[in-house]
Amino acid sequence: EDKVVQSPLSLVVHEGDTVTLNCSYEVTNFRSLLWYKQEKKAPTFLFMLTSSGIEKKSGRLSSILDKKELFSILNITATQTGDSAIYLCAAPTDSWGKLQFGAGTQVVVTP
Amino acid sequence: NAGVMQNPRHLVRRRGQEARLRCSPMKGHSHVYWYRQLPEEGLKFMVYLQKENIIDESGMPKERFSAEFPKEGPSILRIQQVVRGDSAAYFCASSPAGDQPQHFGDGTRLSIL
């Protein structure tokens, strides 16, 4: 059975800290791994990773995939209160794109 | 450049009634997915559709739930004879192809009295 596991489930940091979120996966026909940010509404797409070792970066957020060890990390540097959200990791389990989600990591950034 | 549009945002139904949830995908997207998020749980796949075709409904309960994506108009997720356990947030996502990122709507929060 395909599965995606995120850790930690939640964390609280102070503004300016760096956070690292983990996502491990077991997917039979692995194609890609995606990160989303969910505040009160829609999950917002952050990154899609397909190749091992190539970092994707967007502002203070970055992510990398390790296909040998079957995990990905999402880093947020110089955190701001606006980074408070649930961060979701997901992997498609078939060629149609059906996503298997992790339970998410709730990040709280305090002023 | 409108994103994925879902309506209604909130829906309240009494047990035994029907719930209809609508989703208009992003322009140019022909792949539509429905996911359910139960309280304190992650997003779970329900069904995947293309125009006039259900491709994969493996995540959808066999009874009371149905989905369609007609040639014209939005995709509809229909829940008949709702029960308290159907209370959840239902999200729709769309993509231009199966190997492209899915973009999500704001969801419909369904509450059953």
Short mmCIF file of N, CA, C and O in Angstrom, two decimals, chain A residues 31-32 34 36 38-45 47-48 86 88 92 94-104, chain B residues 9 31 33 35 37 41-45 48 50 55-56 58 91 97-107 109:
data_model
loop_
_atom_site.label_atom_id
_atom_site.label_comp_id
_atom_site.label_asym_id
_atom_site.label_seq_id
_atom_site.Cartn_x
_atom_site.Cartn_y
_atom_site.Cartn_z
N ARG A 31 6.64 8.83 -9.19
CA ARG A 31 6.81 9.75 -10.32
C ARG A 31 7.29 11.12 -9.84
O ARG A 31 8.16 11.73 -10.44
N SER A 32 6.68 11.60 -8.76
CA SER A 32 7.02 12.94 -8.30
C SER A 32 6.52 13.11 -6.88
O SER A 32 5.75 12.29 -6.36
N LEU A 34 5.05 16.32 -4.28
CA LEU A 34 4.57 17.70 -4.29
C LEU A 34 4.42 18.22 -2.87
O LEU A 34 4.08 17.48 -1.94
N TYR A 36 2.47 21.35 -0.67
CA TYR A 36 1.42 22.36 -0.66
C TYR A 36 1.41 23.07 0.69
O TYR A 36 1.79 22.50 1.71
N GLN A 38 -1.33 24.91 3.22
CA GLN A 38 -2.77 25.09 3.45
C GLN A 38 -3.00 26.00 4.64
O GLN A 38 -2.67 25.66 5.77
N GLU A 39 -3.58 27.14 4.35
CA GLU A 39 -4.02 28.02 5.43
C GLU A 39 -5.49 27.71 5.66
O GLU A 39 -5.88 26.57 5.76
N LYS A 40 -6.35 28.68 5.71
CA LYS A 40 -7.75 28.33 6.03
C LYS A 40 -8.51 27.79 4.82
O LYS A 40 -9.57 27.20 4.98
N LYS A 41 -7.98 28.00 3.67
CA LYS A 41 -8.74 27.66 2.47
C LYS A 41 -8.05 26.57 1.65
O LYS A 41 -7.73 25.51 2.14
N ALA A 42 -7.81 26.90 0.37
CA ALA A 42 -7.29 25.90 -0.57
C ALA A 42 -5.83 25.59 -0.30
O ALA A 42 -5.04 26.48 0.00
N PRO A 43 -5.44 24.31 -0.41
CA PRO A 43 -4.01 24.01 -0.47
C PRO A 43 -3.39 24.73 -1.67
O PRO A 43 -3.91 24.65 -2.79
N THR A 44 -2.31 25.44 -1.41
CA THR A 44 -1.63 26.20 -2.47
C THR A 44 -0.37 25.47 -2.87
O THR A 44 0.46 25.14 -2.02
N PHE A 45 -0.20 25.25 -4.16
CA PHE A 45 0.95 24.52 -4.68
C PHE A 45 2.24 25.27 -4.41
O PHE A 45 2.33 26.48 -4.63
N PHE A 47 5.83 23.27 -4.59
CA PHE A 47 6.87 22.66 -5.41
C PHE A 47 6.44 21.29 -5.92
O PHE A 47 5.68 20.58 -5.25
N MET A 48 6.98 20.92 -7.08
CA MET A 48 6.91 19.54 -7.55
C MET A 48 8.33 19.08 -7.82
O MET A 48 9.08 19.77 -8.53
N ILE A 86 -0.57 24.76 7.58
CA ILE A 86 -0.30 23.32 7.50
C ILE A 86 0.41 23.07 6.18
O ILE A 86 -0.05 23.52 5.13
N LEU A 88 1.58 20.36 3.48
CA LEU A 88 1.21 19.03 3.03
C LEU A 88 2.18 18.50 1.99
O LEU A 88 2.62 19.24 1.10
N PRO A 92 1.75 11.36 -6.39
CA PRO A 92 0.79 10.65 -7.24
C PRO A 92 1.10 9.16 -7.22
O PRO A 92 2.26 8.76 -7.26
N ASP A 94 -0.48 6.96 -9.40
CA ASP A 94 -0.70 6.37 -10.72
C ASP A 94 -0.48 7.44 -11.78
O ASP A 94 -0.22 8.60 -11.48
N SER A 95 -0.57 7.04 -13.04
CA SER A 95 -0.27 7.97 -14.13
C SER A 95 -1.35 9.04 -14.29
O SER A 95 -1.14 10.05 -14.96
N TRP A 96 -2.52 8.82 -13.68
CA TRP A 96 -3.59 9.82 -13.77
C TRP A 96 -3.42 10.95 -12.77
O TRP A 96 -4.13 11.92 -12.83
N GLY A 97 -2.51 10.76 -11.81
CA GLY A 97 -2.24 11.85 -10.88
C GLY A 97 -2.95 11.76 -9.55
O GLY A 97 -2.92 12.72 -8.77
N LYS A 98 -3.57 10.61 -9.26
CA LYS A 98 -4.26 10.45 -7.97
C LYS A 98 -3.24 10.66 -6.85
O LYS A 98 -2.25 9.95 -6.75
N LEU A 99 -3.49 11.64 -5.96
CA LEU A 99 -2.52 12.01 -4.94
C LEU A 99 -2.76 11.29 -3.62
O LEU A 99 -3.90 11.21 -3.13
N GLN A 100 -1.68 10.77 -3.05
CA GLN A 100 -1.67 10.24 -1.68
C GLN A 100 -1.03 11.32 -0.82
O GLN A 100 0.13 11.69 -1.03
N PHE A 101 -1.79 11.84 0.15
CA PHE A 101 -1.29 12.92 1.00
C PHE A 101 -0.76 12.39 2.32
O PHE A 101 -1.26 11.39 2.85
N GLY A 102 0.23 13.10 2.86
CA GLY A 102 0.60 12.90 4.24
C GLY A 102 -0.39 13.63 5.14
O GLY A 102 -1.26 14.37 4.67
N ALA A 103 -0.25 13.42 6.45
CA ALA A 103 -1.19 14.03 7.40
C ALA A 103 -0.93 15.52 7.58
O ALA A 103 -1.77 16.24 8.11
N GLY A 104 0.23 15.99 7.12
CA GLY A 104 0.54 17.41 7.21
C GLY A 104 1.37 17.75 8.45
O GLY A 104 1.36 17.02 9.44
N ARG B 9 -19.54 27.58 -0.61
CA ARG B 9 -18.41 27.50 0.32
C ARG B 9 -18.81 26.72 1.57
O ARG B 9 -18.01 25.98 2.13
N HIS B 31 -8.62 17.76 -16.33
CA HIS B 31 -8.58 16.71 -15.31
C HIS B 31 -9.14 17.29 -14.01
O HIS B 31 -8.65 18.31 -13.54
N TYR B 33 -10.28 16.35 -9.95
CA TYR B 33 -10.14 15.41 -8.84
C TYR B 33 -10.97 15.94 -7.67
O TYR B 33 -10.99 17.14 -7.41
N TYR B 35 -11.35 15.47 -3.43
CA TYR B 35 -10.74 14.95 -2.21
C TYR B 35 -11.63 15.33 -1.03
O TYR B 35 -12.33 16.34 -1.05
N GLN B 37 -11.60 15.94 3.22
CA GLN B 37 -10.77 16.15 4.40
C GLN B 37 -11.66 16.08 5.63
O GLN B 37 -12.44 17.01 5.90
N GLU B 41 -7.99 14.82 10.00
CA GLU B 41 -7.39 13.85 9.09
C GLU B 41 -6.85 14.56 7.85
O GLU B 41 -7.19 15.70 7.57
N GLY B 42 -6.03 13.87 7.11
CA GLY B 42 -5.47 14.44 5.88
C GLY B 42 -6.45 14.35 4.73
O GLY B 42 -7.55 13.80 4.84
N LEU B 43 -6.04 14.88 3.60
CA LEU B 43 -6.85 14.83 2.39
C LEU B 43 -6.85 13.42 1.81
O LEU B 43 -5.80 12.79 1.67
N LYS B 44 -8.05 12.93 1.47
CA LYS B 44 -8.18 11.59 0.90
C LYS B 44 -8.81 11.68 -0.48
O LYS B 44 -9.86 12.31 -0.65
N PHE B 45 -8.20 11.00 -1.43
CA PHE B 45 -8.72 10.96 -2.80
C PHE B 45 -10.10 10.29 -2.83
O PHE B 45 -10.33 9.28 -2.16
N TYR B 48 -11.64 10.73 -9.75
CA TYR B 48 -10.95 11.48 -10.80
C TYR B 48 -11.78 11.39 -12.08
O TYR B 48 -12.21 10.31 -12.47
N GLN B 50 -12.53 13.08 -16.22
CA GLN B 50 -12.31 13.95 -17.35
C GLN B 50 -13.69 14.23 -17.96
O GLN B 50 -14.68 13.66 -17.50
N ILE B 55 -12.84 8.35 -14.51
CA ILE B 55 -11.65 7.55 -14.79
C ILE B 55 -11.33 6.63 -13.61
O ILE B 55 -10.97 5.47 -13.79
N ASP B 56 -11.45 7.16 -12.40
CA ASP B 56 -11.10 6.39 -11.20
C ASP B 56 -11.98 6.85 -10.06
O ASP B 56 -11.91 8.01 -9.66
N SER B 58 -12.18 4.95 -7.17
CA SER B 58 -11.81 3.97 -6.15
C SER B 58 -11.87 4.51 -4.72
O SER B 58 -11.98 3.75 -3.77
N PHE B 91 -12.75 19.09 -1.26
CA PHE B 91 -11.93 19.92 -2.14
C PHE B 91 -11.93 19.34 -3.55
O PHE B 91 -11.85 18.13 -3.75
N ALA B 97 -2.95 17.97 -17.09
CA ALA B 97 -2.55 16.61 -17.43
C ALA B 97 -2.22 15.86 -16.14
O ALA B 97 -1.97 16.47 -15.11
N GLY B 98 -2.19 14.53 -16.23
CA GLY B 98 -1.97 13.74 -15.03
C GLY B 98 -0.62 13.93 -14.38
O GLY B 98 -0.46 13.67 -13.19
N ASP B 99 0.37 14.38 -15.15
CA ASP B 99 1.71 14.54 -14.58
C ASP B 99 2.02 15.99 -14.24
O ASP B 99 3.18 16.35 -14.03
N GLN B 100 0.99 16.82 -14.19
CA GLN B 100 1.17 18.23 -13.83
C GLN B 100 0.59 18.50 -12.45
O GLN B 100 -0.33 17.79 -12.02
N PRO B 101 1.09 19.54 -11.76
CA PRO B 101 0.56 19.82 -10.41
C PRO B 101 -0.93 20.12 -10.43
O PRO B 101 -1.43 20.75 -11.36
N GLN B 102 -1.62 19.65 -9.40
CA GLN B 102 -3.03 19.95 -9.24
C GLN B 102 -3.19 21.25 -8.46
O GLN B 102 -2.46 21.50 -7.52
N HIS B 103 -4.18 22.03 -8.90
CA HIS B 103 -4.49 23.28 -8.21
C HIS B 103 -5.86 23.13 -7.58
O HIS B 103 -6.80 22.65 -8.23
N PHE B 104 -5.96 23.57 -6.33
CA PHE B 104 -7.14 23.30 -5.53
C PHE B 104 -8.07 24.50 -5.44
O PHE B 104 -7.63 25.66 -5.44
N GLY B 105 -9.36 24.20 -5.30
CA GLY B 105 -10.34 25.21 -4.95
C GLY B 105 -10.37 25.42 -3.44
O GLY B 105 -9.69 24.72 -2.69
N ASP B 106 -11.18 26.39 -3.01
CA ASP B 106 -11.27 26.72 -1.58
C ASP B 106 -12.06 25.70 -0.77
O ASP B 106 -12.11 25.79 0.45
N GLY B 107 -12.70 24.77 -1.45
CA GLY B 107 -13.41 23.72 -0.74
C GLY B 107 -14.85 24.09 -0.41
O GLY B 107 -15.24 25.26 -0.39
N ARG B 109 -17.40 23.29 2.76
CA ARG B 109 -17.53 22.72 4.10
C ARG B 109 -18.96 22.25 4.29
O ARG B 109 -19.88 23.05 4.34
#
